[in-house]
XYZ file of N, CA and C in Angstrom:
429
model
N 0.860 -1.169 0.000
C 0.000 0.000 0.000
C 0.903 1.226 0.000
N 0.559 2.170 -0.853
C 1.377 3.368 -0.930
C 1.038 4.298 0.225
N 1.944 5.229 0.462
C 1.774 6.194 1.557
C 0.516 7.030 1.342
N 0.233 7.394 0.095
C -0.942 8.218 -0.214
C -2.225 7.468 0.137
N -2.292 6.174 -0.221
C -3.477 5.369 0.089
C -3.629 5.193 1.601
N -2.515 5.016 2.284
C -2.530 4.865 3.739
C -3.062 6.135 4.422
N -2.615 7.296 3.979
C -3.081 8.577 4.537
C -4.566 8.787 4.245
N -5.007 8.432 3.057
C -6.422 8.573 2.698
C -7.278 7.666 3.575
N -6.845 6.435 3.762
C -7.590 5.491 4.609
C -7.647 5.994 6.054
N -6.552 6.536 6.551
C -6.524 7.068 7.918
C -7.465 8.259 8.049
N -7.488 9.131 7.056
C -8.372 10.300 7.087
C -9.832 9.873 7.060
N -10.167 8.889 6.231
C -11.553 8.385 6.153
C -11.941 7.755 7.484
N -11.038 6.973 8.062
C -11.319 6.333 9.346
C -11.517 7.351 10.465
N -10.688 8.373 10.507
C -10.818 9.412 11.523
C -12.117 10.179 11.357
N -12.470 10.517 10.131
C -13.726 11.224 9.865
C -14.920 10.383 10.297
N -14.907 9.100 9.978
C -15.998 8.209 10.373
C -16.102 8.122 11.893
N -14.958 8.052 12.585
C -14.960 7.993 14.044
C -15.564 9.261 14.645
N -15.181 10.421 14.132
C -15.713 11.691 14.642
C -17.216 11.774 14.419
N -17.678 11.412 13.235
C -19.120 11.459 12.950
C -19.866 10.503 13.878
N -19.355 9.296 14.062
C -19.993 8.328 14.939
C -20.022 8.843 16.382
N -18.912 9.397 16.850
C -18.836 9.892 18.227
C -19.817 11.031 18.468
N -19.898 11.962 17.542
C -20.812 13.096 17.694
C -22.268 12.649 17.646
N -22.587 11.688 16.799
C -23.971 11.220 16.664
C -24.438 10.471 17.908
N -23.524 9.851 18.626
C -23.899 9.048 19.794
C -23.610 9.734 21.127
N -23.283 11.011 21.073
C -22.972 11.757 22.296
C -24.251 12.298 22.917
N -24.262 12.337 24.248
C -25.386 12.941 24.959
C -25.446 14.424 24.602
N -26.633 14.960 24.353
C -26.703 16.396 24.049
C -26.313 17.208 25.276
N -25.586 18.292 25.051
C -25.184 19.163 26.145
C -26.336 20.074 26.522
N -26.491 20.241 27.820
C -27.492 21.192 28.291
C -26.876 22.573 28.320
N -27.660 23.548 27.923
C -27.187 24.929 27.979
C -27.120 25.340 29.448
N -25.977 25.845 29.844
C -25.829 26.326 31.211
C -26.191 27.796 31.210
N -27.229 28.134 31.895
C -27.676 29.518 31.951
C -27.830 29.900 33.413
N -26.898 30.696 33.897
C -26.922 31.091 35.292
C -27.684 32.381 35.526
N -28.091 33.057 34.460
C -28.856 34.285 34.642
C -30.118 33.942 35.421
N -30.420 34.771 36.404
C -31.586 34.521 37.252
C -32.679 35.487 36.834
N -33.795 34.921 36.420
C -34.910 35.762 35.998
C -35.423 36.572 37.193
N -35.544 37.857 36.972
C -36.049 38.748 38.011
C -37.548 38.505 38.167
N -37.996 38.120 39.357
C -39.437 37.916 39.564
C -40.197 39.230 39.366
N -41.484 39.125 39.212
C -42.290 40.332 39.036
C -42.320 41.182 40.301
N -42.202 40.523 41.459
C -42.246 41.255 42.731
C -41.408 40.514 43.765
N -40.873 41.240 44.738
C -40.083 40.591 45.796
C -40.999 39.913 46.819
N -40.372 39.189 47.742
C -41.111 38.492 48.800
C -41.404 39.407 49.988
N -41.172 40.711 49.840
C -41.372 41.671 50.921
C -41.795 43.004 50.323
N -42.178 43.918 51.192
C -42.519 45.258 50.733
C -41.229 46.067 50.588
N -41.055 46.694 49.437
C -39.818 47.447 49.191
C -39.845 48.774 49.930
N -38.634 49.316 50.142
C -38.493 50.568 50.859
C -37.704 51.564 50.014
N -38.141 52.807 50.007
C -37.404 53.854 49.304
C -36.428 54.577 50.246
N -36.264 54.077 51.483
C -35.356 54.691 52.456
C -33.895 54.687 52.012
N -33.546 53.839 51.053
C -32.157 53.707 50.632
C -31.934 54.231 49.212
N -32.896 54.947 48.677
C -32.795 55.469 47.311
C -31.583 56.378 47.160
N -30.926 56.292 46.020
C -29.785 57.141 45.711
C -28.747 56.413 44.889
N -27.625 57.078 44.645
C -26.493 56.524 43.907
C -25.572 55.804 44.891
N -25.027 54.677 44.454
C -24.160 53.864 45.295
C -22.914 53.464 44.513
N -21.777 53.385 45.200
C -20.574 52.863 44.563
C -19.659 52.236 45.601
N -18.879 51.271 45.131
C -17.963 50.570 46.022
C -17.199 49.518 45.263
N -16.922 48.375 45.947
C -16.153 47.334 45.289
C -16.481 45.962 45.841
N -16.077 44.989 45.055
C -16.195 43.582 45.424
C -14.782 43.058 45.610
N -14.542 42.365 46.714
C -13.222 41.834 47.033
C -13.298 40.310 47.050
N -12.319 39.676 46.408
C -12.247 38.216 46.366
C -11.278 37.716 47.433
N -11.653 36.620 48.115
C -10.744 36.013 49.089
C -10.305 34.611 48.672
N -10.758 34.157 47.488
C -10.416 32.802 47.045
C -8.989 32.700 46.546
N -8.447 33.796 46.029
C -7.097 33.774 45.475
C -7.017 33.267 44.049
N -8.129 32.875 43.462
C -8.129 32.407 42.075
C -8.006 33.601 41.134
N -7.200 33.464 40.079
C -6.950 34.610 39.204
C -8.123 34.993 38.296
N -9.197 34.200 38.245
C -10.368 34.620 37.471
C -11.320 35.478 38.308
N -11.065 35.574 39.587
C -11.945 36.268 40.517
C -11.391 37.644 40.856
N -11.410 38.521 39.909
C -10.788 39.820 40.087
C -11.625 40.751 40.952
N -10.929 41.628 41.688
C -11.606 42.705 42.404
C -12.223 43.625 41.354
N -13.368 44.187 41.645
C -14.000 45.083 40.683
C -14.799 46.165 41.379
N -14.950 47.272 40.691
C -15.819 48.350 41.173
C -17.267 47.944 40.969
N -18.113 48.468 41.838
C -19.561 48.278 41.721
C -20.180 49.665 41.700
N -20.991 49.929 40.692
C -21.699 51.204 40.578
C -23.171 50.923 40.371
N -24.017 51.794 40.901
C -25.438 51.606 40.669
C -26.300 52.565 41.436
N -27.593 52.240 41.448
C -28.533 53.091 42.162
C -29.691 52.273 42.715
N -30.387 52.924 43.608
C -31.639 52.386 44.152
C -32.673 53.473 43.932
N -33.771 53.106 43.301
C -34.835 54.061 43.024
C -36.179 53.413 43.352
N -36.918 54.034 44.237
C -38.202 53.491 44.713
C -38.044 52.065 45.237
N -36.902 51.800 45.876
C -36.650 50.483 46.456
C -36.172 49.442 45.463
N -36.036 49.805 44.181
C -35.535 48.890 43.151
C -34.030 49.086 43.012
N -33.290 47.995 43.179
C -31.828 48.028 43.182
C -31.299 47.658 41.798
N -30.297 48.404 41.349
C -29.614 48.109 40.094
C -28.125 48.415 40.285
N -27.310 47.359 40.397
C -25.873 47.495 40.623
C -25.120 46.785 39.505
N -24.021 47.376 39.036
C -23.246 46.794 37.945
C -21.825 46.471 38.390
N -21.383 45.219 38.106
C -19.996 44.813 38.313
C -19.224 45.297 37.086
N -18.304 46.208 37.284
C -17.693 46.913 36.163
C -16.738 46.061 35.324
N -16.108 45.031 35.883
C -15.106 44.315 35.082
C -15.730 43.416 34.021
N -16.942 42.938 34.232
C -17.572 42.105 33.199
C -19.002 42.541 32.869
N -19.393 43.707 33.364
C -20.682 44.314 33.022
C -21.896 43.526 33.532
N -21.711 42.677 34.531
C -22.833 41.937 35.096
C -23.753 42.900 35.838
N -25.044 42.742 35.621
C -26.043 43.568 36.288
C -26.697 42.757 37.396
N -26.714 43.343 38.589
C -27.425 42.771 39.733
C -28.659 43.636 39.945
N -29.827 43.019 39.842
C -31.072 43.771 40.016
C -31.893 43.113 41.108
N -32.720 43.915 41.745
C -33.596 43.386 42.777
C -34.238 44.488 43.575
N -34.450 44.214 44.862
C -35.158 45.135 45.731
C -34.504 45.197 47.092
N -34.898 46.215 47.847
C -34.405 46.362 49.213
C -35.602 46.591 50.139
N -35.555 45.935 51.292
C -36.622 46.025 52.285
C -36.335 47.154 53.275
N -37.318 47.484 54.078
C -37.183 48.544 55.076
C -36.083 48.240 56.090
N -35.852 46.947 56.374
C -34.794 46.574 57.324
C -33.407 46.520 56.668
N -33.329 46.866 55.363
C -32.059 46.915 54.658
C -31.646 45.634 53.959
N -32.423 44.568 54.102
C -32.084 43.302 53.441
C -32.321 43.418 51.938
N -31.379 42.847 51.169
C -31.447 42.877 49.710
C -31.893 41.544 49.135
N -32.583 41.610 48.016
C -32.897 40.443 47.204
C -32.371 40.777 45.813
N -31.268 40.113 45.398
C -30.595 40.451 44.144
C -30.560 39.275 43.179
N -30.664 39.591 41.890
C -30.637 38.607 40.818
C -29.622 39.051 39.772
N -28.881 38.098 39.209
C -27.824 38.386 38.244
C -28.295 38.111 36.822
N -27.795 38.912 35.862
C -28.117 38.675 34.455
C -27.001 37.927 33.728
N -25.976 37.457 34.458
C -24.826 36.821 33.825
C -25.157 35.381 33.442
N -24.997 35.051 32.161
C -25.330 33.715 31.674
C -24.205 32.704 31.840
N -23.026 33.179 32.259
C -21.898 32.263 32.434
C -21.608 31.954 33.895
N -21.676 32.974 34.759
C -21.281 32.804 36.148
C -22.491 32.883 37.075
N -22.579 31.940 37.997
C -23.695 31.868 38.943
C -23.468 32.741 40.168
N -23.635 34.038 39.999
C -23.412 34.981 41.100
C -24.496 34.876 42.165
N -24.072 35.006 43.416
C -24.988 35.047 44.558
C -24.487 36.144 45.492
N -25.190 37.270 45.507
C -24.829 38.407 46.359
C -25.852 38.536 47.468
N -25.377 38.588 48.697
C -26.212 38.827 49.877
C -25.694 40.100 50.543
N -26.591 40.883 51.100
C -26.125 42.086 51.765
C -27.230 42.777 52.536
N -26.810 43.720 53.374
C -27.727 44.499 54.200
C -27.265 45.947 54.201
N -28.223 46.851 54.118
C -27.927 48.284 54.154
C -28.161 48.819 55.554
N -27.230 49.678 55.977
C -27.401 50.417 57.224
C -26.370 51.540 57.281
N -26.761 52.653 57.842
C -25.863 53.798 58.029
C -25.159 54.245 56.747
N -25.883 54.308 55.637
C -25.322 54.814 54.391
C -24.395 53.874 53.653
N -24.392 52.599 54.026
C -23.583 51.628 53.285
C -24.308 50.294 53.194
N -23.949 49.540 52.170
C -24.442 48.174 52.002
C -23.205 47.298 51.983
N -23.193 46.274 52.810
C -22.103 45.321 52.721
C -22.629 43.922 52.924
N -21.854 42.978 52.437
C -22.279 41.595 52.516
C -21.248 40.667 51.932
N -21.706 39.484 51.591
C -20.846 38.459 51.035
C -21.351 38.052 49.665
N -20.452 37.504 48.858
C -20.808 37.043 47.532
C -20.055 35.758 47.227
N -20.568 35.010 46.269
C -19.898 33.800 45.795
C -20.383 33.512 44.379
N -19.675 32.607 43.731
C -20.059 32.152 42.394
C -20.255 30.647 42.494
N -21.421 30.149 42.084
C -21.734 28.733 42.270
C -20.898 27.810 41.392
N -20.398 28.290 40.266
C -19.641 27.426 39.360
C -18.178 27.862 39.222
N -17.636 28.461 40.263
C -16.225 28.862 40.304
C -15.833 29.012 41.774
N -14.537 29.056 42.069
C -14.109 29.163 43.462
C -14.259 30.573 44.037
N -14.686 31.520 43.235
C -14.750 32.926 43.638
C -15.709 33.139 44.807
N -15.235 33.940 45.777
C -16.068 34.311 46.923
C -15.384 35.433 47.670
N -16.162 36.144 48.444
C -15.565 37.222 49.211
C -16.597 38.167 49.778
N -16.191 39.415 49.939
C -17.078 40.429 50.511
C -17.286 41.539 49.497
N -18.302 42.346 49.744
C -18.546 43.502 48.907
C -19.131 44.620 49.754
N -18.904 45.835 49.288
C -19.384 46.987 50.034
C -19.600 48.151 49.061
N -20.731 48.802 49.202
C -21.001 50.023 48.463
C -21.479 51.070 49.456
N -21.173 52.333 49.153
C -21.606 53.426 50.007
C -22.448 54.395 49.174
N -23.354 55.058 49.850
C -24.206 56.023 49.188
C -23.390 57.285 48.918
N -23.465 57.768 47.678
C -22.685 58.954 47.302
C -23.586 60.149 47.066
């Protein structure tokens, strides 16, 4: 068998293997971590914290994908809208009279979970990512 025929046979065999493997593979599920914002929160919202807010998110995991980032946003009529500046993730939700937040992320890749409480002109809390080692604290102050 000549080298050319051998290469052709190998190419045909490899192509057949790839087609067979793809046809018999389990379909991948789309991973969508964006959390749909409900129509209403589980509590009565408060406008006591309305205004512009800015601060930062700090990572304690030490993983290089979990960068520190600025957070900018506002609260209007008790509706919270905060943006993580390094990847443009939007955190939306509401704030209660006792300062507790209910936040939802629009990021389709990373499963963000931000918890926090407002008091004395600042909001601080903890955050984590469900599908990465990232975790830490965050704080924003009213400007």
